[in-house]
mmCIF file with all atom_site columns, C-alpha atoms in Angstrom:
data_model
loop_
_atom_site.group_PDB
_atom_site.id
_atom_site.type_symbol
_atom_site.label_atom_id
_atom_site.label_alt_id
_atom_site.label_comp_id
_atom_site.label_asym_id
_atom_site.label_entity_id
_atom_site.label_seq_id
_atom_site.pdbx_PDB_ins_code
_atom_site.Cartn_x
_atom_site.Cartn_y
_atom_site.Cartn_z
_atom_site.occupancy
_atom_site.B_iso_or_equiv
_atom_site.pdbx_formal_charge
_atom_site.auth_seq_id
_atom_site.auth_comp_id
_atom_site.auth_asym_id
_atom_site.auth_atom_id
_atom_site.pdbx_PDB_model_num
ATOM 1   C CA . VAL A 1 1   ? 49.528 110.073 153.793 1.00 0.00 ? 152 VAL A CA 1
ATOM 2   C CA . HIS A 1 2   ? 46.215 109.175 153.368 1.00 0.00 ? 153 HIS A CA 1
ATOM 3   C CA . HIS A 1 3   ? 45.421 105.264 153.969 1.00 0.00 ? 154 HIS A CA 1
ATOM 4   C CA . SER A 1 4   ? 42.331 104.041 151.734 1.00 0.00 ? 155 SER A CA 1
ATOM 5   C CA . PRO A 1 5   ? 41.821 101.217 149.287 1.00 0.00 ? 156 PRO A CA 1
ATOM 6   C CA . LEU A 1 6   ? 40.971 103.230 146.600 1.00 0.00 ? 157 LEU A CA 1
ATOM 7   C CA . LEU A 1 7   ? 43.025 106.142 146.102 1.00 0.00 ? 158 LEU A CA 1
ATOM 8   C CA . HIS A 1 8   ? 42.874 109.066 143.274 1.00 0.00 ? 159 HIS A CA 1
ATOM 9   C CA . TRP A 1 9   ? 43.759 112.508 142.402 1.00 0.00 ? 160 TRP A CA 1
ATOM 10  C CA . ALA A 1 10  ? 41.111 115.115 143.137 1.00 0.00 ? 161 ALA A CA 1
ATOM 11  C CA . ASP A 1 11  ? 41.295 118.023 140.779 1.00 0.00 ? 162 ASP A CA 1
ATOM 12  C CA . GLN A 1 12  ? 41.628 118.659 137.069 1.00 0.00 ? 163 GLN A CA 1
ATOM 13  C CA . PRO A 1 13  ? 44.758 117.232 135.146 1.00 0.00 ? 164 PRO A CA 1
ATOM 14  C CA . ASP A 1 14  ? 45.515 119.983 133.206 1.00 0.00 ? 165 ASP A CA 1
ATOM 15  C CA . LEU A 1 15  ? 46.555 121.730 137.052 1.00 0.00 ? 166 LEU A CA 1
ATOM 16  C CA . TYR A 1 16  ? 48.773 118.893 137.735 1.00 0.00 ? 167 TYR A CA 1
ATOM 17  C CA . LEU A 1 17  ? 50.263 118.422 134.471 1.00 0.00 ? 168 LEU A CA 1
ATOM 18  C CA . SER A 1 18  ? 51.811 122.452 134.775 1.00 0.00 ? 169 SER A CA 1
ATOM 19  C CA . SER A 1 19  ? 52.174 122.090 138.714 1.00 0.00 ? 170 SER A CA 1
ATOM 20  C CA . PRO A 1 20  ? 55.852 122.302 139.097 1.00 0.00 ? 171 PRO A CA 1
ATOM 21  C CA . ALA A 1 21  ? 55.213 118.826 141.943 1.00 0.00 ? 172 ALA A CA 1
ATOM 22  C CA . VAL A 1 22  ? 54.069 116.969 138.615 1.00 0.00 ? 173 VAL A CA 1
ATOM 23  C CA . ASP A 1 23  ? 57.428 114.319 138.906 1.00 0.00 ? 174 ASP A CA 1
ATOM 24  C CA . MET A 1 24  ? 56.652 113.787 142.354 1.00 0.00 ? 175 MET A CA 1
ATOM 25  C CA . ILE A 1 25  ? 53.082 113.024 141.785 1.00 0.00 ? 176 ILE A CA 1
ATOM 26  C CA . ARG A 1 26  ? 54.299 110.755 139.125 1.00 0.00 ? 177 ARG A CA 1
ATOM 27  C CA . ARG A 1 27  ? 56.737 109.095 141.481 1.00 0.00 ? 178 ARG A CA 1
ATOM 28  C CA . ILE A 1 28  ? 54.159 108.165 144.057 1.00 0.00 ? 179 ILE A CA 1
ATOM 29  C CA . GLU A 1 29  ? 53.499 104.480 144.269 1.00 0.00 ? 180 GLU A CA 1
ATOM 30  C CA . PRO A 1 30  ? 49.887 103.025 144.763 1.00 0.00 ? 181 PRO A CA 1
ATOM 31  C CA . CYS A 1 31  ? 50.874 100.386 147.084 1.00 0.00 ? 182 CYS A CA 1
ATOM 32  C CA . TRP A 1 32  ? 53.764 100.202 149.673 1.00 0.00 ? 183 TRP A CA 1
ATOM 33  C CA . ASP A 1 33  ? 56.113 97.704  151.199 1.00 0.00 ? 184 ASP A CA 1
ATOM 34  C CA . GLU A 1 34  ? 56.963 99.207  154.306 1.00 0.00 ? 185 GLU A CA 1
ATOM 35  C CA . THR A 1 35  ? 55.199 102.406 156.008 1.00 0.00 ? 186 THR A CA 1
ATOM 36  C CA . ILE A 1 36  ? 56.632 103.771 159.189 1.00 0.00 ? 187 ILE A CA 1
ATOM 37  C CA . VAL A 1 37  ? 54.745 106.315 161.432 1.00 0.00 ? 188 VAL A CA 1
ATOM 38  C CA . LEU A 1 38  ? 57.235 109.136 162.470 1.00 0.00 ? 189 LEU A CA 1
ATOM 39  C CA . ASN A 1 39  ? 58.389 110.861 165.868 1.00 0.00 ? 190 ASN A CA 1
ATOM 40  C CA . ASN A 1 40  ? 55.772 113.626 167.123 1.00 0.00 ? 191 ASN A CA 1
ATOM 41  C CA . SER A 1 41  ? 52.959 112.549 164.967 1.00 0.00 ? 192 SER A CA 1
ATOM 42  C CA . GLN A 1 42  ? 49.770 114.195 166.792 1.00 0.00 ? 193 GLN A CA 1
ATOM 43  C CA . ILE A 1 43  ? 46.346 112.790 165.915 1.00 0.00 ? 194 ILE A CA 1
ATOM 44  C CA . GLY A 1 44  ? 44.483 116.176 165.118 1.00 0.00 ? 195 GLY A CA 1
ATOM 45  C CA . SER A 1 45  ? 47.325 117.916 164.451 1.00 0.00 ? 196 SER A CA 1
ATOM 46  C CA . ARG A 1 46  ? 50.188 116.429 162.585 1.00 0.00 ? 197 ARG A CA 1
ATOM 47  C CA . ALA A 1 47  ? 50.493 113.243 160.051 1.00 0.00 ? 198 ALA A CA 1
ATOM 48  C CA . ALA A 1 48  ? 54.122 112.316 159.715 1.00 0.00 ? 199 ALA A CA 1
ATOM 49  C CA . PHE A 1 49  ? 54.871 108.918 157.531 1.00 0.00 ? 200 PHE A CA 1
ATOM 50  C CA . ALA A 1 50  ? 58.110 107.138 155.909 1.00 0.00 ? 201 ALA A CA 1
ATOM 51  C CA . LYS A 1 51  ? 56.894 104.940 152.903 1.00 0.00 ? 202 LYS A CA 1
ATOM 52  C CA . ARG A 1 52  ? 59.012 102.330 151.425 1.00 0.00 ? 203 ARG A CA 1
ATOM 53  C CA . LYS A 1 53  ? 58.472 100.585 147.612 1.00 0.00 ? 204 LYS A CA 1
ATOM 54  C CA . GLY A 1 54  ? 61.458 98.533  147.029 1.00 0.00 ? 205 GLY A CA 1
ATOM 55  C CA . ASN A 1 55  ? 64.192 100.262 147.742 1.00 0.00 ? 206 ASN A CA 1
ATOM 56  C CA . GLU A 1 56  ? 63.062 104.135 146.968 1.00 0.00 ? 207 GLU A CA 1
ATOM 57  C CA . TRP A 1 57  ? 61.471 105.821 150.571 1.00 0.00 ? 208 TRP A CA 1
ATOM 58  C CA . PHE A 1 58  ? 58.931 108.718 150.719 1.00 0.00 ? 209 PHE A CA 1
ATOM 59  C CA . VAL A 1 59  ? 58.288 111.096 153.219 1.00 0.00 ? 210 VAL A CA 1
ATOM 60  C CA . GLY A 1 60  ? 54.643 112.791 153.521 1.00 0.00 ? 211 GLY A CA 1
ATOM 61  C CA . ILE A 1 61  ? 53.877 114.751 156.422 1.00 0.00 ? 212 ILE A CA 1
ATOM 62  C CA . LEU A 1 62  ? 50.346 116.789 157.014 1.00 0.00 ? 213 LEU A CA 1
ATOM 63  C CA . ASN A 1 63  ? 50.345 120.292 158.686 1.00 0.00 ? 214 ASN A CA 1
ATOM 64  C CA . GLY A 1 64  ? 46.784 120.266 160.413 1.00 0.00 ? 215 GLY A CA 1
ATOM 65  C CA . ALA A 1 65  ? 47.581 122.747 162.925 1.00 0.00 ? 216 ALA A CA 1
ATOM 66  C CA . ALA A 1 66  ? 45.761 126.568 162.427 1.00 0.00 ? 217 ALA A CA 1
ATOM 67  C CA . SER A 1 67  ? 49.704 127.770 162.567 1.00 0.00 ? 218 SER A CA 1
ATOM 68  C CA . ALA A 1 68  ? 52.261 127.315 160.373 1.00 0.00 ? 219 ALA A CA 1
ATOM 69  C CA . ALA A 1 69  ? 55.106 124.460 162.212 1.00 0.00 ? 220 ALA A CA 1
ATOM 70  C CA . GLN A 1 70  ? 58.439 123.468 162.232 1.00 0.00 ? 221 GLN A CA 1
ATOM 71  C CA . TYR A 1 71  ? 59.275 119.875 162.251 1.00 0.00 ? 222 TYR A CA 1
ATOM 72  C CA . THR A 1 72  ? 62.989 117.656 162.413 1.00 0.00 ? 223 THR A CA 1
ATOM 73  C CA . LEU A 1 73  ? 62.872 115.302 159.967 1.00 0.00 ? 224 LEU A CA 1
ATOM 74  C CA . ASP A 1 74  ? 64.966 112.198 161.179 1.00 0.00 ? 225 ASP A CA 1
ATOM 75  C CA . LEU A 1 75  ? 66.347 110.456 158.441 1.00 0.00 ? 226 LEU A CA 1
ATOM 76  C CA . SER A 1 76  ? 67.659 107.445 160.835 1.00 0.00 ? 227 SER A CA 1
ATOM 77  C CA . PHE A 1 77  ? 65.167 104.936 158.792 1.00 0.00 ? 228 PHE A CA 1
ATOM 78  C CA . LEU A 1 78  ? 67.546 105.330 155.608 1.00 0.00 ? 229 LEU A CA 1
ATOM 79  C CA . ASP A 1 79  ? 69.954 102.800 154.998 1.00 0.00 ? 230 ASP A CA 1
ATOM 80  C CA . ALA A 1 80  ? 73.596 103.704 155.706 1.00 0.00 ? 231 ALA A CA 1
ATOM 81  C CA . GLY A 1 81  ? 75.137 106.056 153.087 1.00 0.00 ? 232 GLY A CA 1
ATOM 82  C CA . GLN A 1 82  ? 74.145 108.991 151.017 1.00 0.00 ? 233 GLN A CA 1
ATOM 83  C CA . TYR A 1 83  ? 70.756 109.151 149.158 1.00 0.00 ? 234 TYR A CA 1
ATOM 84  C CA . TYR A 1 84  ? 69.279 111.621 145.920 1.00 0.00 ? 235 TYR A CA 1
ATOM 85  C CA . ALA A 1 85  ? 66.513 113.655 147.202 1.00 0.00 ? 236 ALA A CA 1
ATOM 86  C CA . HIS A 1 86  ? 63.463 114.962 145.411 1.00 0.00 ? 237 HIS A CA 1
ATOM 87  C CA . ILE A 1 87  ? 61.482 117.491 148.113 1.00 0.00 ? 238 ILE A CA 1
ATOM 88  C CA . VAL A 1 88  ? 58.325 119.580 147.040 1.00 0.00 ? 239 VAL A CA 1
ATOM 89  C CA . GLY A 1 89  ? 57.606 121.740 150.090 1.00 0.00 ? 240 GLY A CA 1
ATOM 90  C CA . ASP A 1 90  ? 55.352 124.913 151.284 1.00 0.00 ? 241 ASP A CA 1
ATOM 91  C CA . ASN A 1 91  ? 56.537 128.395 149.863 1.00 0.00 ? 242 ASN A CA 1
ATOM 92  C CA . THR A 1 92  ? 56.156 129.716 153.294 1.00 0.00 ? 243 THR A CA 1
ATOM 93  C CA . ALA A 1 93  ? 56.309 133.528 151.266 1.00 0.00 ? 244 ALA A CA 1
ATOM 94  C CA . SER A 1 94  ? 53.774 132.615 148.864 1.00 0.00 ? 245 SER A CA 1
ATOM 95  C CA . ARG A 1 95  ? 50.188 130.408 149.228 1.00 0.00 ? 246 ARG A CA 1
ATOM 96  C CA . PRO A 1 96  ? 49.541 128.047 147.290 1.00 0.00 ? 247 PRO A CA 1
ATOM 97  C CA . GLU A 1 97  ? 53.123 127.831 145.883 1.00 0.00 ? 248 GLU A CA 1
ATOM 98  C CA . VAL A 1 98  ? 55.345 125.395 146.199 1.00 0.00 ? 249 VAL A CA 1
ATOM 99  C CA . THR A 1 99  ? 59.368 124.922 146.450 1.00 0.00 ? 250 THR A CA 1
ATOM 100 C CA . VAL A 1 100 ? 61.024 122.086 144.336 1.00 0.00 ? 251 VAL A CA 1
ATOM 101 C CA . GLN A 1 101 ? 64.579 121.013 145.110 1.00 0.00 ? 252 GLN A CA 1
ATOM 102 C CA . ASP A 1 102 ? 67.091 118.158 144.664 1.00 0.00 ? 253 ASP A CA 1
ATOM 103 C CA . THR A 1 103 ? 69.956 117.599 147.231 1.00 0.00 ? 254 THR A CA 1
ATOM 104 C CA . ILE A 1 104 ? 71.677 114.923 148.666 1.00 0.00 ? 255 ILE A CA 1
ATOM 105 C CA . VAL A 1 105 ? 71.317 113.677 152.035 1.00 0.00 ? 256 VAL A CA 1
ATOM 106 C CA . ALA A 1 106 ? 73.024 111.122 154.679 1.00 0.00 ? 257 ALA A CA 1
ATOM 107 C CA . HIS A 1 107 ? 71.472 108.202 156.759 1.00 0.00 ? 258 HIS A CA 1
ATOM 108 C CA . GLY A 1 108 ? 70.936 109.806 160.372 1.00 0.00 ? 259 GLY A CA 1
ATOM 109 C CA . GLN A 1 109 ? 70.908 113.636 159.096 1.00 0.00 ? 260 GLN A CA 1
ATOM 110 C CA . GLN A 1 110 ? 68.111 116.189 160.410 1.00 0.00 ? 261 GLN A CA 1
ATOM 111 C CA . ILE A 1 111 ? 66.303 118.505 158.077 1.00 0.00 ? 262 ILE A CA 1
ATOM 112 C CA . VAL A 1 112 ? 64.134 121.027 159.901 1.00 0.00 ? 263 VAL A CA 1
ATOM 113 C CA . VAL A 1 113 ? 60.632 121.801 157.859 1.00 0.00 ? 264 VAL A CA 1
ATOM 114 C CA . ASN A 1 114 ? 58.637 123.838 157.964 1.00 0.00 ? 265 ASN A CA 1
ATOM 115 C CA . MET A 1 115 ? 55.213 124.163 156.644 1.00 0.00 ? 266 MET A CA 1
ATOM 116 C CA . LEU A 1 116 ? 51.992 126.693 157.061 1.00 0.00 ? 267 LEU A CA 1
ATOM 117 C CA . SER A 1 117 ? 48.746 126.029 158.452 1.00 0.00 ? 268 SER A CA 1
ATOM 118 C CA . GLY A 1 118 ? 46.968 123.164 156.145 1.00 0.00 ? 269 GLY A CA 1
ATOM 119 C CA . GLY A 1 119 ? 50.422 122.957 154.589 1.00 0.00 ? 270 GLY A CA 1
ATOM 120 C CA . GLY A 1 120 ? 53.227 119.999 154.496 1.00 0.00 ? 271 GLY A CA 1
ATOM 121 C CA . TYR A 1 121 ? 55.922 118.107 152.672 1.00 0.00 ? 272 TYR A CA 1
ATOM 122 C CA . VAL A 1 122 ? 56.538 115.163 150.763 1.00 0.00 ? 273 VAL A CA 1
ATOM 123 C CA . ALA A 1 123 ? 60.113 113.771 149.789 1.00 0.00 ? 274 ALA A CA 1
ATOM 124 C CA . GLY A 1 124 ? 61.515 110.832 147.322 1.00 0.00 ? 275 GLY A CA 1
ATOM 125 C CA . PHE A 1 125 ? 64.858 109.329 148.845 1.00 0.00 ? 276 PHE A CA 1
ATOM 126 C CA . SER A 1 126 ? 66.866 106.888 146.145 1.00 0.00 ? 277 SER A CA 1
ATOM 127 C CA . LYS A 1 127 ? 70.516 105.588 145.297 1.00 0.00 ? 278 LYS A CA 1
ATOM 128 C CA . LEU A 1 128 ? 69.647 106.841 142.072 1.00 0.00 ? 279 LEU A CA 1
ATOM 129 C CA . SER A 1 129 ? 68.997 109.700 140.278 1.00 0.00 ? 280 SER A CA 1
ATOM 130 C CA . LEU A 1 130 ? 67.459 110.939 136.980 1.00 0.00 ? 281 LEU A CA 1
ATOM 131 C CA . SER A 1 131 ? 68.449 114.327 135.867 1.00 0.00 ? 282 SER A CA 1
ATOM 132 C CA . PRO A 1 132 ? 66.090 115.793 135.092 1.00 0.00 ? 283 PRO A CA 1
ATOM 133 C CA . LEU A 1 133 ? 63.969 113.733 136.925 1.00 0.00 ? 284 LEU A CA 1
ATOM 134 C CA . GLY A 1 134 ? 61.091 113.489 134.021 1.00 0.00 ? 285 GLY A CA 1
ATOM 135 C CA . GLY A 1 135 ? 58.846 116.044 132.516 1.00 0.00 ? 286 GLY A CA 1
ATOM 136 C CA . TRP A 1 136 ? 57.421 118.023 129.440 1.00 0.00 ? 287 TRP A CA 1
ATOM 137 C CA . PHE A 1 137 ? 59.712 118.747 126.414 1.00 0.00 ? 288 PHE A CA 1
ATOM 138 C CA . VAL A 1 138 ? 59.054 119.728 123.224 1.00 0.00 ? 289 VAL A CA 1
ATOM 139 C CA . GLY A 1 139 ? 62.155 117.955 121.676 1.00 0.00 ? 290 GLY A CA 1
ATOM 140 C CA . PRO A 1 140 ? 64.827 114.824 122.067 1.00 0.00 ? 291 PRO A CA 1
ATOM 141 C CA . GLN A 1 141 ? 66.271 115.271 126.011 1.00 0.00 ? 292 GLN A CA 1
ATOM 142 C CA . GLN A 1 142 ? 69.378 114.080 126.915 1.00 0.00 ? 293 GLN A CA 1
ATOM 143 C CA . VAL A 1 143 ? 68.765 111.954 130.399 1.00 0.00 ? 294 VAL A CA 1
ATOM 144 C CA . SER A 1 144 ? 71.510 110.988 132.697 1.00 0.00 ? 295 SER A CA 1
ATOM 145 C CA . ILE A 1 145 ? 71.415 108.337 135.465 1.00 0.00 ? 296 ILE A CA 1
ATOM 146 C CA . GLY A 1 146 ? 73.578 108.820 138.883 1.00 0.00 ? 297 GLY A CA 1
ATOM 147 C CA . SER A 1 147 ? 74.447 106.465 141.036 1.00 0.00 ? 298 SER A CA 1
ATOM 148 C CA . PHE A 1 148 ? 76.298 106.408 144.572 1.00 0.00 ? 299 PHE A CA 1
ATOM 149 C CA . TYR A 1 149 ? 77.466 102.931 143.693 1.00 0.00 ? 300 TYR A CA 1
ATOM 150 C CA . ASP A 1 150 ? 80.021 101.476 142.059 1.00 0.00 ? 301 ASP A CA 1
ATOM 151 C CA . GLY A 1 151 ? 81.271 98.105  141.207 1.00 0.00 ? 302 GLY A CA 1
ATOM 152 C CA . GLY A 1 152 ? 77.430 96.976  139.695 1.00 0.00 ? 303 GLY A CA 1
ATOM 153 C CA . ASP A 1 153 ? 75.826 97.795  136.548 1.00 0.00 ? 304 ASP A CA 1
ATOM 154 C CA . ILE A 1 154 ? 72.542 99.751  135.728 1.00 0.00 ? 305 ILE A CA 1
ATOM 155 C CA . ARG A 1 155 ? 70.417 98.471  133.009 1.00 0.00 ? 306 ARG A CA 1
ATOM 156 C CA . TYR A 1 156 ? 67.333 100.616 131.608 1.00 0.00 ? 307 TYR A CA 1
ATOM 157 C CA . THR A 1 157 ? 64.110 100.036 130.012 1.00 0.00 ? 308 THR A CA 1
ATOM 158 C CA . LEU A 1 158 ? 62.268 102.695 127.604 1.00 0.00 ? 309 LEU A CA 1
ATOM 159 C CA . ASP A 1 159 ? 58.795 101.664 127.543 1.00 0.00 ? 310 ASP A CA 1
ATOM 160 C CA . GLY A 1 160 ? 58.042 100.819 131.330 1.00 0.00 ? 311 GLY A CA 1
ATOM 161 C CA . ALA A 1 161 ? 59.252 97.319  131.788 1.00 0.00 ? 312 ALA A CA 1
ATOM 162 C CA . GLU A 1 162 ? 61.070 96.505  135.005 1.00 0.00 ? 313 GLU A CA 1
ATOM 163 C CA . PRO A 1 163 ? 64.619 96.113  133.722 1.00 0.00 ? 314 PRO A CA 1
ATOM 164 C CA . ASP A 1 164 ? 66.612 93.004  133.817 1.00 0.00 ? 315 ASP A CA 1
ATOM 165 C CA . GLU A 1 165 ? 70.070 91.388  133.030 1.00 0.00 ? 316 GLU A CA 1
ATOM 166 C CA . SER A 1 166 ? 69.111 91.766  129.736 1.00 0.00 ? 317 SER A CA 1
ATOM 167 C CA . SER A 1 167 ? 68.239 95.649  129.346 1.00 0.00 ? 318 SER A CA 1
ATOM 168 C CA . LEU A 1 168 ? 70.430 98.089  127.836 1.00 0.00 ? 319 LEU A CA 1
ATOM 169 C CA . LEU A 1 169 ? 73.366 98.731  129.817 1.00 0.00 ? 320 LEU A CA 1
ATOM 170 C CA . TYR A 1 170 ? 73.751 102.543 130.837 1.00 0.00 ? 321 TYR A CA 1
ATOM 171 C CA . THR A 1 171 ? 76.994 103.723 129.981 1.00 0.00 ? 322 THR A CA 1
ATOM 172 C CA . SER A 1 172 ? 76.478 107.236 129.070 1.00 0.00 ? 323 SER A CA 1
ATOM 173 C CA . ALA A 1 173 ? 73.294 109.674 128.823 1.00 0.00 ? 324 ALA A CA 1
ATOM 174 C CA . ILE A 1 174 ? 70.342 108.574 126.835 1.00 0.00 ? 325 ILE A CA 1
ATOM 175 C CA . THR A 1 175 ? 68.567 110.184 124.260 1.00 0.00 ? 326 THR A CA 1
ATOM 176 C CA . VAL A 1 176 ? 64.643 110.827 124.705 1.00 0.00 ? 327 VAL A CA 1
ATOM 177 C CA . ASP A 1 177 ? 63.171 111.313 121.731 1.00 0.00 ? 328 ASP A CA 1
ATOM 178 C CA . THR A 1 178 ? 59.137 109.860 122.447 1.00 0.00 ? 329 THR A CA 1
ATOM 179 C CA . SER A 1 179 ? 57.090 109.781 125.444 1.00 0.00 ? 330 SER A CA 1
ATOM 180 C CA . CYS A 1 180 ? 57.851 106.977 127.436 1.00 0.00 ? 331 CYS A CA 1
ATOM 181 C CA . LEU A 1 181 ? 58.810 105.739 131.059 1.00 0.00 ? 332 LEU A CA 1
ATOM 182 C CA . VAL A 1 182 ? 62.114 105.407 131.740 1.00 0.00 ? 333 VAL A CA 1
ATOM 183 C CA . ARG A 1 183 ? 63.037 102.524 134.720 1.00 0.00 ? 334 ARG A CA 1
ATOM 184 C CA . ALA A 1 184 ? 66.637 102.096 135.728 1.00 0.00 ? 335 ALA A CA 1
ATOM 185 C CA . LYS A 1 185 ? 68.053 99.883  137.872 1.00 0.00 ? 336 LYS A CA 1
ATOM 186 C CA . THR A 1 186 ? 71.425 98.380  139.427 1.00 0.00 ? 337 THR A CA 1
ATOM 187 C CA . PHE A 1 187 ? 72.416 94.853  138.719 1.00 0.00 ? 338 PHE A CA 1
ATOM 188 C CA . GLY A 1 188 ? 75.457 93.489  141.022 1.00 0.00 ? 339 GLY A CA 1
ATOM 189 C CA . GLY A 1 189 ? 77.874 95.239  143.770 1.00 0.00 ? 340 GLY A CA 1
ATOM 190 C CA . PRO A 1 190 ? 76.567 96.928  146.809 1.00 0.00 ? 341 PRO A CA 1
ATOM 191 C CA . GLY A 1 191 ? 73.450 98.894  145.185 1.00 0.00 ? 342 GLY A CA 1
ATOM 192 C CA . ALA A 1 192 ? 71.818 95.853  143.323 1.00 0.00 ? 343 ALA A CA 1
ATOM 193 C CA . GLY A 1 193 ? 68.602 96.565  143.065 1.00 0.00 ? 344 GLY A CA 1
ATOM 194 C CA . HIS A 1 194 ? 68.036 100.267 143.589 1.00 0.00 ? 345 HIS A CA 1
ATOM 195 C CA . GLU A 1 195 ? 65.674 101.430 141.098 1.00 0.00 ? 346 GLU A CA 1
ATOM 196 C CA . ILE A 1 196 ? 64.218 104.924 139.758 1.00 0.00 ? 347 ILE A CA 1
ATOM 197 C CA . LYS A 1 197 ? 61.940 105.668 137.257 1.00 0.00 ? 348 LYS A CA 1
ATOM 198 C CA . GLY A 1 198 ? 60.438 109.233 135.307 1.00 0.00 ? 349 GLY A CA 1
ATOM 199 C CA . TRP A 1 199 ? 57.943 109.493 133.503 1.00 0.00 ? 350 TRP A CA 1
ATOM 200 C CA . PHE A 1 200 ? 58.861 111.874 129.802 1.00 0.00 ? 351 PHE A CA 1
ATOM 201 C CA . THR A 1 201 ? 56.346 113.348 127.655 1.00 0.00 ? 352 THR A CA 1
ATOM 202 C CA . ILE A 1 202 ? 57.755 114.800 124.500 1.00 0.00 ? 353 ILE A CA 1
#
């Protein structure tokens, strides 16, 4: 949500690494291709933004009101079809804990968001999914890539490089046995160009 030429995370690294929201934190982009101010944003009480990087969308909402608030998030800014959604929101029963949810949503769907005073909500929407999305592991991890598209290839890299048509072809679950950044991208078919990534620390 914040706009600045210099953005940083203002806390101890170990607090982020132990947070249930760490996968979302790793996915947040440093710059964006498109920004939309969402309906019902109001200076001094609520900031709601949708931001796009490539074909992946993120929503950030801040509740600046002195009391809990409810917001109806309209997903009409998404392209047609379904998306994988990774959502981090307030735990309204236990501040400052958060809830983390993975679900499937569609263009035009409306999501009711409940926020604490001074709380918020963040969600990432992608046509591709990684399972698990990333994180810390004590041994080799099986990573699956899901897609809503047929008729195209999914290519991936394990060194953080952007996948291209010569990258490894995804056919079944990948075994990740060293720390790496997994990036996957679709080539051909109606989903061409969609990408997702996840950090794995082993």
